[in-house]
PDB file of C-alpha atoms and ligand atoms in Angstrom:
ATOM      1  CA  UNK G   1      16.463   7.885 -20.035  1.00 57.00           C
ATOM      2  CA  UNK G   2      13.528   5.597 -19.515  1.00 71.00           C
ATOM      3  CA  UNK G   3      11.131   6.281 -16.974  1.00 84.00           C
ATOM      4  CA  UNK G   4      10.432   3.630 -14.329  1.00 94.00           C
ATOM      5  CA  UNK G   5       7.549   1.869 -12.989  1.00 98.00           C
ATOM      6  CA  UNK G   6       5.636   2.476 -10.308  1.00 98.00           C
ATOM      7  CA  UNK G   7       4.651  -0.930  -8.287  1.00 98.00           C
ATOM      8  CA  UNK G   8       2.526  -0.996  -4.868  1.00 98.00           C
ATOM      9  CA  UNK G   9       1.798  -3.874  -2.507  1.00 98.00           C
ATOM     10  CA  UNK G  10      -1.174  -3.977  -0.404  1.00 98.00           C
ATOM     11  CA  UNK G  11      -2.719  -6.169   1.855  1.00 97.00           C
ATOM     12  CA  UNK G  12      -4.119  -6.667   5.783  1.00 95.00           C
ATOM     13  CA  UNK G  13      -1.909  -6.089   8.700  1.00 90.00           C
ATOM     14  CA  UNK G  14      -0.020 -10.011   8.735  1.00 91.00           C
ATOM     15  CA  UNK G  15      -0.104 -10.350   4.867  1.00 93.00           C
ATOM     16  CA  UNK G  16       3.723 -10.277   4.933  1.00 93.00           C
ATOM     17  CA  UNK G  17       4.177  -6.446   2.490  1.00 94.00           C
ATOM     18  CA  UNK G  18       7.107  -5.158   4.312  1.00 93.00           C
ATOM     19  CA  UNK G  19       9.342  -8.906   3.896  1.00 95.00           C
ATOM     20  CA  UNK G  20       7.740  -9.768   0.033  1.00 97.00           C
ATOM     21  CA  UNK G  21       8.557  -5.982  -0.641  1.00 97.00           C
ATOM     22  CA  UNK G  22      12.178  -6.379   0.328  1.00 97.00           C
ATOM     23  CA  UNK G  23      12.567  -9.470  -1.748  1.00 98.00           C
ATOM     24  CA  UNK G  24      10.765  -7.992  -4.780  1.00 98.00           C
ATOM     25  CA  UNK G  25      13.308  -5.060  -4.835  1.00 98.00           C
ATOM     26  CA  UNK G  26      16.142  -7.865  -4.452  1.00 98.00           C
ATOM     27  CA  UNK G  27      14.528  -9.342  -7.647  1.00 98.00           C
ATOM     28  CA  UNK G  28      14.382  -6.737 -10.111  1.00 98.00           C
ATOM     29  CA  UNK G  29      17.727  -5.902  -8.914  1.00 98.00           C
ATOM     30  CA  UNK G  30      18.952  -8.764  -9.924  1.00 98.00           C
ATOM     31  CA  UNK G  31      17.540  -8.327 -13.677  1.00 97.00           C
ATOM     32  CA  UNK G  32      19.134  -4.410 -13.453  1.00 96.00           C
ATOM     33  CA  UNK G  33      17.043  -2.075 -12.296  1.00 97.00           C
ATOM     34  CA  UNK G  34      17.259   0.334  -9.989  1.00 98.00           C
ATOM     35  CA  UNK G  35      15.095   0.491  -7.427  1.00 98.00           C
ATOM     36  CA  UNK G  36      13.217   2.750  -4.426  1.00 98.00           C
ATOM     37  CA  UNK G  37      11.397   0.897  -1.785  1.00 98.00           C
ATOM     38  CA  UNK G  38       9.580   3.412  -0.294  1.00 98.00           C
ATOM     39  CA  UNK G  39       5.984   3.085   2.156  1.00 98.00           C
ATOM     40  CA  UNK G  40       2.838   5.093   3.381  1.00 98.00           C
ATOM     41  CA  UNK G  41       2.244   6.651   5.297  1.00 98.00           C
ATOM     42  CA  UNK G  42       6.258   7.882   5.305  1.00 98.00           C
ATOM     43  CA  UNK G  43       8.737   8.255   2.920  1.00 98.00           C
ATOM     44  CA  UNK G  44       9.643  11.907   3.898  1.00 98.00           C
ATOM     45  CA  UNK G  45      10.690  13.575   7.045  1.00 98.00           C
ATOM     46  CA  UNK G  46       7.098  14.939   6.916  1.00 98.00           C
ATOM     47  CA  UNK G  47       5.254  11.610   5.799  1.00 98.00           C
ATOM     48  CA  UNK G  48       6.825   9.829   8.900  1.00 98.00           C
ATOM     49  CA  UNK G  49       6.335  12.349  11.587  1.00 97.00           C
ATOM     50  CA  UNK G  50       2.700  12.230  10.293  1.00 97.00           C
ATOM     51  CA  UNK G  51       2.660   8.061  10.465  1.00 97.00           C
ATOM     52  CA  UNK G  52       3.397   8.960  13.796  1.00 96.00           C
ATOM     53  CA  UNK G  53       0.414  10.809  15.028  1.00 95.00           C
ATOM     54  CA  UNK G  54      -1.426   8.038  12.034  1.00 97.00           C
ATOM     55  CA  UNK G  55      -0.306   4.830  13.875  1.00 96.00           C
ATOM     56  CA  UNK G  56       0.382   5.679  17.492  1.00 94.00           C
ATOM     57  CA  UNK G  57      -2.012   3.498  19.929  1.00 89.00           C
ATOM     58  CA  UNK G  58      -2.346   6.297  21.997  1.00 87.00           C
ATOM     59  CA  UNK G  59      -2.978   9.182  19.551  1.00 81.00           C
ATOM     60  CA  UNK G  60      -5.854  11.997  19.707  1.00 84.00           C
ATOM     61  CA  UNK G  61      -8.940  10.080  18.748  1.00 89.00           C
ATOM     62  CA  UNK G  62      -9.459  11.944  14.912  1.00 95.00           C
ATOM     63  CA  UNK G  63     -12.590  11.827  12.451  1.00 97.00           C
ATOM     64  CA  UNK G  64     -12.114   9.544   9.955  1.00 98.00           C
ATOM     65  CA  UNK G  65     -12.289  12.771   7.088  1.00 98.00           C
ATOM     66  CA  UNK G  66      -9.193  14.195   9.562  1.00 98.00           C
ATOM     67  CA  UNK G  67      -7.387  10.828   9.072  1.00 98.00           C
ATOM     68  CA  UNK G  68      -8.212  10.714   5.064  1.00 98.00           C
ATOM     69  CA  UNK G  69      -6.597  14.252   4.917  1.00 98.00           C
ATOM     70  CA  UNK G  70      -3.384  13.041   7.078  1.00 98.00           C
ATOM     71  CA  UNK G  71      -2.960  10.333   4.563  1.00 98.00           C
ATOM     72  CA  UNK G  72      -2.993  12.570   1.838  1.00 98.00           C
ATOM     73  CA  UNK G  73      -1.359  15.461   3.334  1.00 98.00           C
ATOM     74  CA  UNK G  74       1.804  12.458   3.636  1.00 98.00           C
ATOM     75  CA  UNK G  75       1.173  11.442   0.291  1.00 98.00           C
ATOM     76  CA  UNK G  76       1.138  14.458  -1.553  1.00 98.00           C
ATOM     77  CA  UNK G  77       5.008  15.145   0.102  1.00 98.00           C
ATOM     78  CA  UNK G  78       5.786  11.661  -1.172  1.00 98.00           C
ATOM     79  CA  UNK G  79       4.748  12.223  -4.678  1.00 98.00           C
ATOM     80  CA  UNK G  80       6.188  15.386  -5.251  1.00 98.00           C
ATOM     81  CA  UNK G  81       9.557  14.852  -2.999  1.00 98.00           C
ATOM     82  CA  UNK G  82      10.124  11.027  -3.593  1.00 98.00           C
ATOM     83  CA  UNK G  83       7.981   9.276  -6.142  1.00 98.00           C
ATOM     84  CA  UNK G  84       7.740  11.391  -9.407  1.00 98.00           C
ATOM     85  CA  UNK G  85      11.418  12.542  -9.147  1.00 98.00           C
ATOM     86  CA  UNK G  86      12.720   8.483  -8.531  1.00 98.00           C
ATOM     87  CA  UNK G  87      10.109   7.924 -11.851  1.00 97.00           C
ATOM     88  CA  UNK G  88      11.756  10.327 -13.803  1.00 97.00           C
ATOM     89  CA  UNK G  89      15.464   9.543 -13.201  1.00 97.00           C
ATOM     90  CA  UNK G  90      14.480   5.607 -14.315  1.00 97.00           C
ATOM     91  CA  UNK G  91      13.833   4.414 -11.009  1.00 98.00           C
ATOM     92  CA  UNK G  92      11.561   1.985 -10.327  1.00 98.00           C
ATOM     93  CA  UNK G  93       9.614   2.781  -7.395  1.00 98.00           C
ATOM     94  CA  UNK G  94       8.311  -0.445  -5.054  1.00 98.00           C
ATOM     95  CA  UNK G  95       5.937   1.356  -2.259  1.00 98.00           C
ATOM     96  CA  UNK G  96       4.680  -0.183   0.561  1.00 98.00           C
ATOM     97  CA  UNK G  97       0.859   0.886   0.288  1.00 98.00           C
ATOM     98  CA  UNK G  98      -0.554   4.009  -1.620  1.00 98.00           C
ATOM     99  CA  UNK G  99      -4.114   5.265  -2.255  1.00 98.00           C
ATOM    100  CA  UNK G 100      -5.640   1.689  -2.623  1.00 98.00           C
ATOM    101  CA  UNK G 101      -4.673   1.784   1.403  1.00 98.00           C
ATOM    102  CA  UNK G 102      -6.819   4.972   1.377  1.00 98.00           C
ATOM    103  CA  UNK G 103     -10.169   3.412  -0.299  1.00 98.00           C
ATOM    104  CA  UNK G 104      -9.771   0.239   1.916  1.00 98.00           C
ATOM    105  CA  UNK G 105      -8.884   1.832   5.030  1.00 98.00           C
ATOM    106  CA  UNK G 106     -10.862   5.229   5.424  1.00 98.00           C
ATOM    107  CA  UNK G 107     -13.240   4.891   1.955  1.00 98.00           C
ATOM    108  CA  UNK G 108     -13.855   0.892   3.581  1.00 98.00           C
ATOM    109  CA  UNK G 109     -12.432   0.234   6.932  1.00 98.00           C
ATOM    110  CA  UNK G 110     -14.226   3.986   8.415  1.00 98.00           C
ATOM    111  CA  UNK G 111     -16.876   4.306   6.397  1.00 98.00           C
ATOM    112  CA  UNK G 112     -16.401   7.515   4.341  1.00 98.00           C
ATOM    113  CA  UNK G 113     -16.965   5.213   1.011  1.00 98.00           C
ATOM    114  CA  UNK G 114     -15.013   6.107  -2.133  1.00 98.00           C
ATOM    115  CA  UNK G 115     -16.447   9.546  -3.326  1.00 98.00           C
ATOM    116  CA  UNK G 116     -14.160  11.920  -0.951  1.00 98.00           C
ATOM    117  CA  UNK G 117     -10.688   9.257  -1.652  1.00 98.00           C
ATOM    118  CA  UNK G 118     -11.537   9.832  -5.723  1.00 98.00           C
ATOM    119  CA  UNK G 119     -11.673  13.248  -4.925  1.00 98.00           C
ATOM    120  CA  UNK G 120      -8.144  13.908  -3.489  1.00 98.00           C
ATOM    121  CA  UNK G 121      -6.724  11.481  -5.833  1.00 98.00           C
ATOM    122  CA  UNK G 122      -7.807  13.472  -8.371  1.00 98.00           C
ATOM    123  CA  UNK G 123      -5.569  16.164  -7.528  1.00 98.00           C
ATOM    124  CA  UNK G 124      -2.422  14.008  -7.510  1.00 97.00           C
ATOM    125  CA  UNK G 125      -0.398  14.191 -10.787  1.00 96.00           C
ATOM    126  CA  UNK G 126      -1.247  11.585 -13.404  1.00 93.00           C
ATOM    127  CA  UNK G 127       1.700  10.040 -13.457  1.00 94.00           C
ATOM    128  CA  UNK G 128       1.733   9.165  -9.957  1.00 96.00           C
ATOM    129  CA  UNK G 129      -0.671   6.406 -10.998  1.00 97.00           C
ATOM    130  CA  UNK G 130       0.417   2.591 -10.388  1.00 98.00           C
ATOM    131  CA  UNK G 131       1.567   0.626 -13.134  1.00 97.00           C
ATOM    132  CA  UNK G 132       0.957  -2.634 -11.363  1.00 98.00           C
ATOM    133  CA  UNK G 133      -0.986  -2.815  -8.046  1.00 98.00           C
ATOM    134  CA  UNK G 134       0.213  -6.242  -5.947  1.00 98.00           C
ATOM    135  CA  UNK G 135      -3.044  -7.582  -3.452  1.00 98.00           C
ATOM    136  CA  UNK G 136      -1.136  -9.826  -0.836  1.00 98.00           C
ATOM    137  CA  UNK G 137      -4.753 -11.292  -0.073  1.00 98.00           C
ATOM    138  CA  UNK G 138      -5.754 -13.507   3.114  1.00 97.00           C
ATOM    139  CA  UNK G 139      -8.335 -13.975   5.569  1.00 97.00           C
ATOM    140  CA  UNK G 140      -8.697 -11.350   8.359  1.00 97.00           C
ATOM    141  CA  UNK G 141      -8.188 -13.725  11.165  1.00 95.00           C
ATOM    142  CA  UNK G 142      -4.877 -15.074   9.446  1.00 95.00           C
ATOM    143  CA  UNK G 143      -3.396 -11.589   8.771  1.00 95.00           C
ATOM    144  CA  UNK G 144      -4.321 -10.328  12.670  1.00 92.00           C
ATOM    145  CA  UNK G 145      -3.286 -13.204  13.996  1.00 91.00           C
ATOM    146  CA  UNK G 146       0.305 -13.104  12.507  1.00 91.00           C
ATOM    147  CA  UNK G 147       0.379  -9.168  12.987  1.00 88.00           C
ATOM    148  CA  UNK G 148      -0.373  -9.477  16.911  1.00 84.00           C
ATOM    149  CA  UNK G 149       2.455 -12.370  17.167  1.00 85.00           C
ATOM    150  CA  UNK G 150       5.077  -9.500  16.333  1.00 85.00           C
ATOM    151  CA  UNK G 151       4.788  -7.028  18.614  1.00 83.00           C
ATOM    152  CA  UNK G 152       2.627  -3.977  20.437  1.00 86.00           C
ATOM    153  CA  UNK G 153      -0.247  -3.253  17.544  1.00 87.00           C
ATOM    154  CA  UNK G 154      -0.705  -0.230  16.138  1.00 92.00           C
ATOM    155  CA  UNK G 155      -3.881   2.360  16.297  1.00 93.00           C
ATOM    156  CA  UNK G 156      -5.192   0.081  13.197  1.00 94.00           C
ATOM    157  CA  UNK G 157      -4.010  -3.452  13.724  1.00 91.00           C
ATOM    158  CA  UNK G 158      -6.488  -2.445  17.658  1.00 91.00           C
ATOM    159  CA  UNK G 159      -9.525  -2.208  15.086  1.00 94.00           C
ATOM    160  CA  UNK G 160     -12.170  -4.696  15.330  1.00 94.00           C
ATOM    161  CA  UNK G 161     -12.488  -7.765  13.342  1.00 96.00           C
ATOM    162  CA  UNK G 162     -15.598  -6.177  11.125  1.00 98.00           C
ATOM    163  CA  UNK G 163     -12.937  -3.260  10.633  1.00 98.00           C
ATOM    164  CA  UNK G 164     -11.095  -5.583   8.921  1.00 98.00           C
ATOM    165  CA  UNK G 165     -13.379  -7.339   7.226  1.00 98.00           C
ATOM    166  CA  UNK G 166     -14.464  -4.174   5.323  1.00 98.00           C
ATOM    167  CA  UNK G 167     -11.059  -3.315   4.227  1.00 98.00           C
ATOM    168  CA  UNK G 168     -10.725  -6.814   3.050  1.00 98.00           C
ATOM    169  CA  UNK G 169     -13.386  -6.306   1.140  1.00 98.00           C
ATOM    170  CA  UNK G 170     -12.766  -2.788  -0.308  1.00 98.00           C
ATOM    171  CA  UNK G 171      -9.526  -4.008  -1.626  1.00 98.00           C
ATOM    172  CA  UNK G 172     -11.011  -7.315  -3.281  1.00 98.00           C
ATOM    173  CA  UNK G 173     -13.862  -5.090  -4.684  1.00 98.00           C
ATOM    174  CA  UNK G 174     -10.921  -2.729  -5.905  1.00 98.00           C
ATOM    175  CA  UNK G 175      -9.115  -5.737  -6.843  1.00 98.00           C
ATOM    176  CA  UNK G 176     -11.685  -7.401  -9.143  1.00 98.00           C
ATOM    177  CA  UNK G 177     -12.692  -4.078 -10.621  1.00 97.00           C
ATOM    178  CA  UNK G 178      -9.749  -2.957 -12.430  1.00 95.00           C
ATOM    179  CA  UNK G 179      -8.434  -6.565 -13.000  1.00 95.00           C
ATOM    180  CA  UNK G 180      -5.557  -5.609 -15.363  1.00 94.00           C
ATOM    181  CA  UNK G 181      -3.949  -3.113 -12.898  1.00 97.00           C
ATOM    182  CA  UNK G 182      -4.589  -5.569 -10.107  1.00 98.00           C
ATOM    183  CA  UNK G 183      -2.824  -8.887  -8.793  1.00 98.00           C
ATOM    184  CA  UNK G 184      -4.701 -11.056  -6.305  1.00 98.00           C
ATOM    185  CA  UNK G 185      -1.865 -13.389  -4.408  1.00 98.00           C
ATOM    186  CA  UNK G 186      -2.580 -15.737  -2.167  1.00 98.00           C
ATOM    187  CA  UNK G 187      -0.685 -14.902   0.628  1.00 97.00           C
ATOM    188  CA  UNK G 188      -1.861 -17.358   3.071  1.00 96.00           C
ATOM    189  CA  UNK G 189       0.495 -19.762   1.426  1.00 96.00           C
ATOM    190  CA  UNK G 190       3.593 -19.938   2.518  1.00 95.00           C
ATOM    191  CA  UNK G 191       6.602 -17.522   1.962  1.00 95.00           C
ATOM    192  CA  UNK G 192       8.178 -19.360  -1.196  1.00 96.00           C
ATOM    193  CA  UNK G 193       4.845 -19.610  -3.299  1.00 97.00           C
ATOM    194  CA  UNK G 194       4.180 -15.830  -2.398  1.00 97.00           C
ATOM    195  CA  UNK G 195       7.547 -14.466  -3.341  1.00 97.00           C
ATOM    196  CA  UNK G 196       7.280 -16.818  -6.584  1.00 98.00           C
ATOM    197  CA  UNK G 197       3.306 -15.713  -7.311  1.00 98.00           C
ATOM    198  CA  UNK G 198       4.608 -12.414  -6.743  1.00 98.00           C
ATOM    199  CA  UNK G 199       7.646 -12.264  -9.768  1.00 98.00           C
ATOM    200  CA  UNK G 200       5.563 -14.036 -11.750  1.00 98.00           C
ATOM    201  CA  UNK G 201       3.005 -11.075 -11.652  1.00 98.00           C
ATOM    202  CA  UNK G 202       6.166  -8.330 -12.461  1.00 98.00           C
ATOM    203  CA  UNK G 203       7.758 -10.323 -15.053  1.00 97.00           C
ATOM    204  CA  UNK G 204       5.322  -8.763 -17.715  1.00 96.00           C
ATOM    205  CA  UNK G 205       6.309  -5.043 -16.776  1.00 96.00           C
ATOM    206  CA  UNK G 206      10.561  -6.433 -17.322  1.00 94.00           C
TER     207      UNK G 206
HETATM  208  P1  TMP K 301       1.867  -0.656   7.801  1.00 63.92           P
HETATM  209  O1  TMP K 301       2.631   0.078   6.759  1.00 63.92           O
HETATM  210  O2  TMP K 301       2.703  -1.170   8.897  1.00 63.92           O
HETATM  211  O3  TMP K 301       0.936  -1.674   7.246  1.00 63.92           O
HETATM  212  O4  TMP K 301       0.966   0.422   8.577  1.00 63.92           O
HETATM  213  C1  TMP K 301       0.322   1.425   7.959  1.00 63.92           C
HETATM  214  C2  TMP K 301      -1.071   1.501   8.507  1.00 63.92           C
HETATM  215  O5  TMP K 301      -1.696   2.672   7.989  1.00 63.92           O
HETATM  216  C3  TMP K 301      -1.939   0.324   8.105  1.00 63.92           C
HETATM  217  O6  TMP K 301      -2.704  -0.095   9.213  1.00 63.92           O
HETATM  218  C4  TMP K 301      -2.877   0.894   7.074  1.00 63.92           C
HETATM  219  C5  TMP K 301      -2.926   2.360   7.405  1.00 63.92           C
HETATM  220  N1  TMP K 301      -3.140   3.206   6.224  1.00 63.92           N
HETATM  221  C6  TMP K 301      -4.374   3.792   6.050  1.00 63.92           C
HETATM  222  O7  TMP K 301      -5.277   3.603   6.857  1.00 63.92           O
HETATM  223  N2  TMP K 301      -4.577   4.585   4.940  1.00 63.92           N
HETATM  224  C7  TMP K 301      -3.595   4.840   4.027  1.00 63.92           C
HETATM  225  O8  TMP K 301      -3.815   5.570   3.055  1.00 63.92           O
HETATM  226  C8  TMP K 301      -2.304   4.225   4.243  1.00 63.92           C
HETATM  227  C9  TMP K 301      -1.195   4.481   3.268  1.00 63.92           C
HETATM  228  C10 TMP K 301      -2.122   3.418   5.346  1.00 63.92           C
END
């Protein structure tokens, strides 16, 4: 059997993942794959109690190095539970941020900077590597904006606007870096021209 691919989407709280994720998996079920949505932190019983204590407003203020280990405490369970396994059987897999979340959140948003992020991702296995890394890209005032409309925020979506701004910026400098893992989209445009920008950026991996 073939293996799958491995696809992530990333992007500011308001860039629309969660909706242009759902749709993607629609797609490439439509052209016969089989498909696992799955998100970080979460994904196992363990990943989501931990998104818990991760995302709850009123959670234990935590270091930022405490919070990078959380992440990857989650993510390790995900790889080795969910991720590799889905891979293997000729799943794709469609995740709902992954380390990139890690280097722009922690390495960019906190502070820590990239050195400690490259360091636990060196311990995950290499196959648990992207094969295509989606950037659902807009401005930081657009993406909190739409994320406050929804609903009570979460511990990150509380941040500051300069929190923001350096995640923003981690992931474009991530982005621009590794250009032929990486997909900019617009996604301050509306739904339609996303979801097509988006298929138009998997169509080379069908
Ligand atoms: P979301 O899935 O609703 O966007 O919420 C997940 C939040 O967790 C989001 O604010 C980004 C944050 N996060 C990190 O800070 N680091 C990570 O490694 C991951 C996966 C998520």
């Amino acid at each position: 059997m073939n293996e799958g691919r491995f696809i992530t989407l990333e992007g500011l709280e308001g860039a629309g993942k969660t909706s242009r994720a759902g749709e993607l998996k629609a797609f490439l079920e439509r052209r016969g794959k089989r498909v696992l949505l799955t998100r970080e932190p979460g994904g196992t019983a363990l990943g989501e109690r931990l998104r818990e204590l991760l995302l709850s407003p009123t959670a234990e203020p935590m270091a930022p190095l405490t919070e990078l280990l959380l992440m990857f405490a989650a993510r390790s369970e995900h790889v080795i539970q969910v991720i590799l396994p889905a891979l293997a059987g000729g799943q794709w897999v469609l995740c709902d941020r992954y380390v990139d979340a890690s280097y722009a959140y922690q390495g960019g948003g906190r502070g820590l900077g990239e050195a400690p992020v490259a360091a636990l991702e060196a311990l995950l296995p290499a196959r648990a590597r992207p094969d295509l890394t989606l950037l659902l890209d807009l401005p930081v005032e657009m993406g909190l904006a739409r994320a406050k409309g929804r609903g009570p925020v979460d511990r990150f979506e509380q941040e500051t606007l300069a929190f923001h701004q350096r995640v923003r910026d981690a992931y474009l400098t991530r982005a621009r870096r590794w250009p032929q893992r990486y997909r900019i989209i617009d996604a301050s445009a509306d739904p339609e021209t996303v979801r097509g920008a988006i298929e138009a950026a998997v169509e080379p991996l069908l």
